[in-house]
Amino acid sequence: MEAPVTTWTDSTADRPISLTAPSGIDRAAHHRLDEAWLAAAWSHPKTRVFVVSGGQVLIDETADGTTELVMTPAFEAPLTEAHRYFLGTDGDGVSYFALQKDTLPGRIDQSARPAGLREAGLLLSPRDSGLMVHAVALENWQRLHRFCSRCGERTVIAAAGHIRRCPACGAEHYPRTDPAVIMAVTDDTDRILLGRQVHWPEGRFSTLAGFVEPGESIEHSVRREVFEEVGVTVGEVEYVASQPWPFPSSLMLGFMARATSSEIDVDGEEIHEARWFSRDELRAAFESGEVLPPYGISIAARLIELWYGKPLPTRAVA
């Protein structure tokens, strides 16, 4: 790829993409089938537990102004029959579990509040955000895949939340992850192509994205999605980074892509509007409020920043 587009060495390169920073948690998958070990870990006084419900957890601000997951020792955790998910251990030997419940528990001090991943992922430490994204992904999968796809029988939870087994036909089902490509497309004058989906509010623009189809390489998926959505052809494709996106079960694979054509022809089904922006044009559009940036937690924001060369500007305040 040409030097003007390869910007990972600029001032934004050391800013990790949300939900991808090292969490310090060892998922310790070898313990998931060891019921004796899991029982001992659950009863250990150092073990910490939090509740996940409908993609939300409780978060709280500490005295020093940071935000953290509300976690309790196992003996203080709400009761649950089966929805107890082992998430891993840290370097101090602390084990972490998530409990899936229909509602979040109340707090006596009333200082904690519920939050979803789009908000909490920007506030929590890498450890806490890593635990949360793991728990939310498991909860989404558990809620949506309760029956065997082979015979239709109701399945049961196994492997500390990471497998569902069918008692009728013996099939094992594993958490689903759907690969999706997301790409910052640039042209030969180093403009970036951003689009607005049909259900987004006026002014909300972001990078193009789409799911990888069966039997398709990710590079081909990038080229196909861009052409289908906006009629632009893409040549060179360069992988940047990935981001777990459990809304409900995606893994976003981020790319920089070089367009070989520039005429836009939106499909009208997924993309309502698409535009090329220079850096000056995008800065002015953000500052005026004409264009709303993508959510800060998303890999889309970081892909745009990699092209832009620094943190994205915000709307000017009079």
mmCIF file with all atom_site columns, C-alpha atoms in Angstrom, residues 170-274:
data_model
loop_
_atom_site.group_PDB
_atom_site.id
_atom_site.type_symbol
_atom_site.label_atom_id
_atom_site.label_alt_id
_atom_site.label_comp_id
_atom_site.label_asym_id
_atom_site.label_entity_id
_atom_site.label_seq_id
_atom_site.pdbx_PDB_ins_code
_atom_site.Cartn_x
_atom_site.Cartn_y
_atom_site.Cartn_z
_atom_site.occupancy
_atom_site.B_iso_or_equiv
_atom_site.pdbx_formal_charge
_atom_site.auth_seq_id
_atom_site.auth_comp_id
_atom_site.auth_asym_id
_atom_site.auth_atom_id
_atom_site.pdbx_PDB_model_num
ATOM 1   C CA . GLY A 1 170 ? -25.298 -36.270 21.788 1.00 0.00 ? 170 GLY A CA 1
ATOM 2   C CA . ALA A 1 171 ? -24.421 -33.272 19.588 1.00 0.00 ? 171 ALA A CA 1
ATOM 3   C CA . GLU A 1 172 ? -22.200 -30.571 21.048 1.00 0.00 ? 172 GLU A CA 1
ATOM 4   C CA . HIS A 1 173 ? -22.760 -26.929 20.135 1.00 0.00 ? 173 HIS A CA 1
ATOM 5   C CA . TYR A 1 174 ? -20.178 -24.196 20.598 1.00 0.00 ? 174 TYR A CA 1
ATOM 6   C CA . PRO A 1 175 ? -20.489 -20.409 20.887 1.00 0.00 ? 175 PRO A CA 1
ATOM 7   C CA . ARG A 1 176 ? -21.124 -18.843 17.527 1.00 0.00 ? 176 ARG A CA 1
ATOM 8   C CA . THR A 1 177 ? -18.899 -16.111 16.120 1.00 0.00 ? 177 THR A CA 1
ATOM 9   C CA . ASP A 1 178 ? -19.760 -14.473 12.805 1.00 0.00 ? 178 ASP A CA 1
ATOM 10  C CA . PRO A 1 179 ? -16.769 -12.938 10.967 1.00 0.00 ? 179 PRO A CA 1
ATOM 11  C CA . ALA A 1 180 ? -17.437 -9.516  9.484  1.00 0.00 ? 180 ALA A CA 1
ATOM 12  C CA . VAL A 1 181 ? -15.132 -7.226  7.536  1.00 0.00 ? 181 VAL A CA 1
ATOM 13  C CA . ILE A 1 182 ? -14.968 -3.483  8.166  1.00 0.00 ? 182 ILE A CA 1
ATOM 14  C CA . MET A 1 183 ? -12.820 -1.295  5.953  1.00 0.00 ? 183 MET A CA 1
ATOM 15  C CA . ALA A 1 184 ? -11.511 2.207   5.547  1.00 0.00 ? 184 ALA A CA 1
ATOM 16  C CA . VAL A 1 185 ? -11.490 2.649   1.772  1.00 0.00 ? 185 VAL A CA 1
ATOM 17  C CA . THR A 1 186 ? -9.239  5.335   0.300  1.00 0.00 ? 186 THR A CA 1
ATOM 18  C CA . ASP A 1 187 ? -8.716  6.517   -3.275 1.00 0.00 ? 187 ASP A CA 1
ATOM 19  C CA . ASP A 1 188 ? -5.639  7.585   -5.200 1.00 0.00 ? 188 ASP A CA 1
ATOM 20  C CA . THR A 1 189 ? -5.913  11.130  -3.821 1.00 0.00 ? 189 THR A CA 1
ATOM 21  C CA . ASP A 1 190 ? -6.029  9.748   -0.264 1.00 0.00 ? 190 ASP A CA 1
ATOM 22  C CA . ARG A 1 191 ? -9.678  10.591  0.389  1.00 0.00 ? 191 ARG A CA 1
ATOM 23  C CA . ILE A 1 192 ? -11.690 8.241   2.608  1.00 0.00 ? 192 ILE A CA 1
ATOM 24  C CA . LEU A 1 193 ? -15.047 6.709   1.663  1.00 0.00 ? 193 LEU A CA 1
ATOM 25  C CA . LEU A 1 194 ? -17.717 6.784   4.372  1.00 0.00 ? 194 LEU A CA 1
ATOM 26  C CA . GLY A 1 195 ? -21.311 5.661   4.186  1.00 0.00 ? 195 GLY A CA 1
ATOM 27  C CA . ARG A 1 196 ? -24.587 6.110   6.051  1.00 0.00 ? 196 ARG A CA 1
ATOM 28  C CA . GLN A 1 197 ? -26.814 3.086   6.579  1.00 0.00 ? 197 GLN A CA 1
ATOM 29  C CA . VAL A 1 198 ? -30.503 3.412   5.828  1.00 0.00 ? 198 VAL A CA 1
ATOM 30  C CA . HIS A 1 199 ? -31.558 3.120   9.495  1.00 0.00 ? 199 HIS A CA 1
ATOM 31  C CA . TRP A 1 200 ? -28.955 5.565   10.861 1.00 0.00 ? 200 TRP A CA 1
ATOM 32  C CA . PRO A 1 201 ? -29.815 9.148   11.828 1.00 0.00 ? 201 PRO A CA 1
ATOM 33  C CA . GLU A 1 202 ? -29.085 11.978  9.448  1.00 0.00 ? 202 GLU A CA 1
ATOM 34  C CA . GLY A 1 203 ? -25.378 12.781  9.411  1.00 0.00 ? 203 GLY A CA 1
ATOM 35  C CA . ARG A 1 204 ? -24.139 9.513   10.974 1.00 0.00 ? 204 ARG A CA 1
ATOM 36  C CA . PHE A 1 205 ? -21.317 8.247   8.726  1.00 0.00 ? 205 PHE A CA 1
ATOM 37  C CA . SER A 1 206 ? -18.878 5.405   9.208  1.00 0.00 ? 206 SER A CA 1
ATOM 38  C CA . THR A 1 207 ? -16.714 2.934   7.364  1.00 0.00 ? 207 THR A CA 1
ATOM 39  C CA . LEU A 1 208 ? -18.333 0.238   5.241  1.00 0.00 ? 208 LEU A CA 1
ATOM 40  C CA . ALA A 1 209 ? -18.782 -3.246  6.679  1.00 0.00 ? 209 ALA A CA 1
ATOM 41  C CA . GLY A 1 210 ? -20.421 -6.585  5.994  1.00 0.00 ? 210 GLY A CA 1
ATOM 42  C CA . PHE A 1 211 ? -20.437 -10.269 6.847  1.00 0.00 ? 211 PHE A CA 1
ATOM 43  C CA . VAL A 1 212 ? -18.096 -12.823 5.315  1.00 0.00 ? 212 VAL A CA 1
ATOM 44  C CA . GLU A 1 213 ? -20.075 -15.314 3.247  1.00 0.00 ? 213 GLU A CA 1
ATOM 45  C CA . PRO A 1 214 ? -19.605 -19.124 3.316  1.00 0.00 ? 214 PRO A CA 1
ATOM 46  C CA . GLY A 1 215 ? -16.558 -20.266 1.352  1.00 0.00 ? 215 GLY A CA 1
ATOM 47  C CA . GLU A 1 216 ? -15.282 -16.706 0.928  1.00 0.00 ? 216 GLU A CA 1
ATOM 48  C CA . SER A 1 217 ? -11.869 -15.280 1.822  1.00 0.00 ? 217 SER A CA 1
ATOM 49  C CA . ILE A 1 218 ? -11.840 -12.132 3.906  1.00 0.00 ? 218 ILE A CA 1
ATOM 50  C CA . GLU A 1 219 ? -9.995  -10.205 1.193  1.00 0.00 ? 219 GLU A CA 1
ATOM 51  C CA . HIS A 1 220 ? -12.669 -11.103 -1.348 1.00 0.00 ? 220 HIS A CA 1
ATOM 52  C CA . SER A 1 221 ? -15.342 -10.188 1.189  1.00 0.00 ? 221 SER A CA 1
ATOM 53  C CA . VAL A 1 222 ? -13.890 -6.676  1.493  1.00 0.00 ? 222 VAL A CA 1
ATOM 54  C CA . ARG A 1 223 ? -13.988 -6.171  -2.278 1.00 0.00 ? 223 ARG A CA 1
ATOM 55  C CA . ARG A 1 224 ? -17.462 -7.697  -2.666 1.00 0.00 ? 224 ARG A CA 1
ATOM 56  C CA . GLU A 1 225 ? -19.061 -5.710  0.155  1.00 0.00 ? 225 GLU A CA 1
ATOM 57  C CA . VAL A 1 226 ? -17.670 -2.379  -1.051 1.00 0.00 ? 226 VAL A CA 1
ATOM 58  C CA . PHE A 1 227 ? -18.817 -3.004  -4.611 1.00 0.00 ? 227 PHE A CA 1
ATOM 59  C CA . GLU A 1 228 ? -22.265 -4.256  -3.563 1.00 0.00 ? 228 GLU A CA 1
ATOM 60  C CA . GLU A 1 229 ? -22.927 -1.370  -1.196 1.00 0.00 ? 229 GLU A CA 1
ATOM 61  C CA . VAL A 1 230 ? -21.490 1.624   -3.074 1.00 0.00 ? 230 VAL A CA 1
ATOM 62  C CA . GLY A 1 231 ? -20.380 0.391   -6.531 1.00 0.00 ? 231 GLY A CA 1
ATOM 63  C CA . VAL A 1 232 ? -16.687 1.155   -5.905 1.00 0.00 ? 232 VAL A CA 1
ATOM 64  C CA . THR A 1 233 ? -14.064 -1.400  -6.923 1.00 0.00 ? 233 THR A CA 1
ATOM 65  C CA . VAL A 1 234 ? -11.205 -2.208  -4.549 1.00 0.00 ? 234 VAL A CA 1
ATOM 66  C CA . GLY A 1 235 ? -7.729  -3.468  -5.332 1.00 0.00 ? 235 GLY A CA 1
ATOM 67  C CA . GLU A 1 236 ? -5.168  -3.777  -2.551 1.00 0.00 ? 236 GLU A CA 1
ATOM 68  C CA . VAL A 1 237 ? -6.434  -4.828  0.872  1.00 0.00 ? 237 VAL A CA 1
ATOM 69  C CA . GLU A 1 238 ? -4.358  -4.656  4.074  1.00 0.00 ? 238 GLU A CA 1
ATOM 70  C CA . TYR A 1 239 ? -5.373  -6.173  7.396  1.00 0.00 ? 239 TYR A CA 1
ATOM 71  C CA . VAL A 1 240 ? -5.132  -3.866  10.429 1.00 0.00 ? 240 VAL A CA 1
ATOM 72  C CA . ALA A 1 241 ? -6.720  -5.449  13.512 1.00 0.00 ? 241 ALA A CA 1
ATOM 73  C CA . SER A 1 242 ? -9.786  -7.264  14.833 1.00 0.00 ? 242 SER A CA 1
ATOM 74  C CA . GLN A 1 243 ? -12.356 -6.453  17.505 1.00 0.00 ? 243 GLN A CA 1
ATOM 75  C CA . PRO A 1 244 ? -14.891 -8.698  19.249 1.00 0.00 ? 244 PRO A CA 1
ATOM 76  C CA . TRP A 1 245 ? -18.346 -7.241  18.726 1.00 0.00 ? 245 TRP A CA 1
ATOM 77  C CA . PRO A 1 246 ? -20.976 -9.325  20.552 1.00 0.00 ? 246 PRO A CA 1
ATOM 78  C CA . PHE A 1 247 ? -24.037 -7.531  19.184 1.00 0.00 ? 247 PHE A CA 1
ATOM 79  C CA . PRO A 1 248 ? -24.840 -10.358 19.197 1.00 0.00 ? 248 PRO A CA 1
ATOM 80  C CA . SER A 1 249 ? -21.919 -12.479 17.938 1.00 0.00 ? 249 SER A CA 1
ATOM 81  C CA . SER A 1 250 ? -19.592 -10.775 15.458 1.00 0.00 ? 250 SER A CA 1
ATOM 82  C CA . LEU A 1 251 ? -15.837 -10.586 15.157 1.00 0.00 ? 251 LEU A CA 1
ATOM 83  C CA . MET A 1 252 ? -14.951 -7.419  13.247 1.00 0.00 ? 252 MET A CA 1
ATOM 84  C CA . LEU A 1 253 ? -11.905 -7.786  10.978 1.00 0.00 ? 253 LEU A CA 1
ATOM 85  C CA . GLY A 1 254 ? -10.528 -4.342  10.177 1.00 0.00 ? 254 GLY A CA 1
ATOM 86  C CA . PHE A 1 255 ? -8.821  -3.406  6.895  1.00 0.00 ? 255 PHE A CA 1
ATOM 87  C CA . MET A 1 256 ? -7.421  -0.528  4.931  1.00 0.00 ? 256 MET A CA 1
ATOM 88  C CA . ALA A 1 257 ? -8.443  -0.882  1.282  1.00 0.00 ? 257 ALA A CA 1
ATOM 89  C CA . ARG A 1 258 ? -7.403  1.037   -1.835 1.00 0.00 ? 258 ARG A CA 1
ATOM 90  C CA . ALA A 1 259 ? -10.143 1.874   -4.324 1.00 0.00 ? 259 ALA A CA 1
ATOM 91  C CA . THR A 1 260 ? -9.478  1.491   -8.054 1.00 0.00 ? 260 THR A CA 1
ATOM 92  C CA . SER A 1 261 ? -12.596 3.474   -9.002 1.00 0.00 ? 261 SER A CA 1
ATOM 93  C CA . SER A 1 262 ? -14.275 6.472   -7.407 1.00 0.00 ? 262 SER A CA 1
ATOM 94  C CA . GLU A 1 263 ? -17.806 6.733   -8.831 1.00 0.00 ? 263 GLU A CA 1
ATOM 95  C CA . ILE A 1 264 ? -20.387 5.999   -6.118 1.00 0.00 ? 264 ILE A CA 1
ATOM 96  C CA . ASP A 1 265 ? -23.594 4.058   -6.762 1.00 0.00 ? 265 ASP A CA 1
ATOM 97  C CA . VAL A 1 266 ? -25.260 3.204   -3.420 1.00 0.00 ? 266 VAL A CA 1
ATOM 98  C CA . ASP A 1 267 ? -27.414 0.095   -3.226 1.00 0.00 ? 267 ASP A CA 1
ATOM 99  C CA . GLY A 1 268 ? -30.237 1.885   -1.375 1.00 0.00 ? 268 GLY A CA 1
ATOM 100 C CA . GLU A 1 269 ? -30.941 -1.203  0.730  1.00 0.00 ? 269 GLU A CA 1
ATOM 101 C CA . GLU A 1 270 ? -28.084 -1.118  3.226  1.00 0.00 ? 270 GLU A CA 1
ATOM 102 C CA . ILE A 1 271 ? -26.406 2.183   2.367  1.00 0.00 ? 271 ILE A CA 1
ATOM 103 C CA . HIS A 1 272 ? -28.504 5.324   1.891  1.00 0.00 ? 272 HIS A CA 1
ATOM 104 C CA . GLU A 1 273 ? -25.657 7.746   1.228  1.00 0.00 ? 273 GLU A CA 1
ATOM 105 C CA . ALA A 1 274 ? -21.889 7.577   0.694  1.00 0.00 ? 274 ALA A CA 1
#
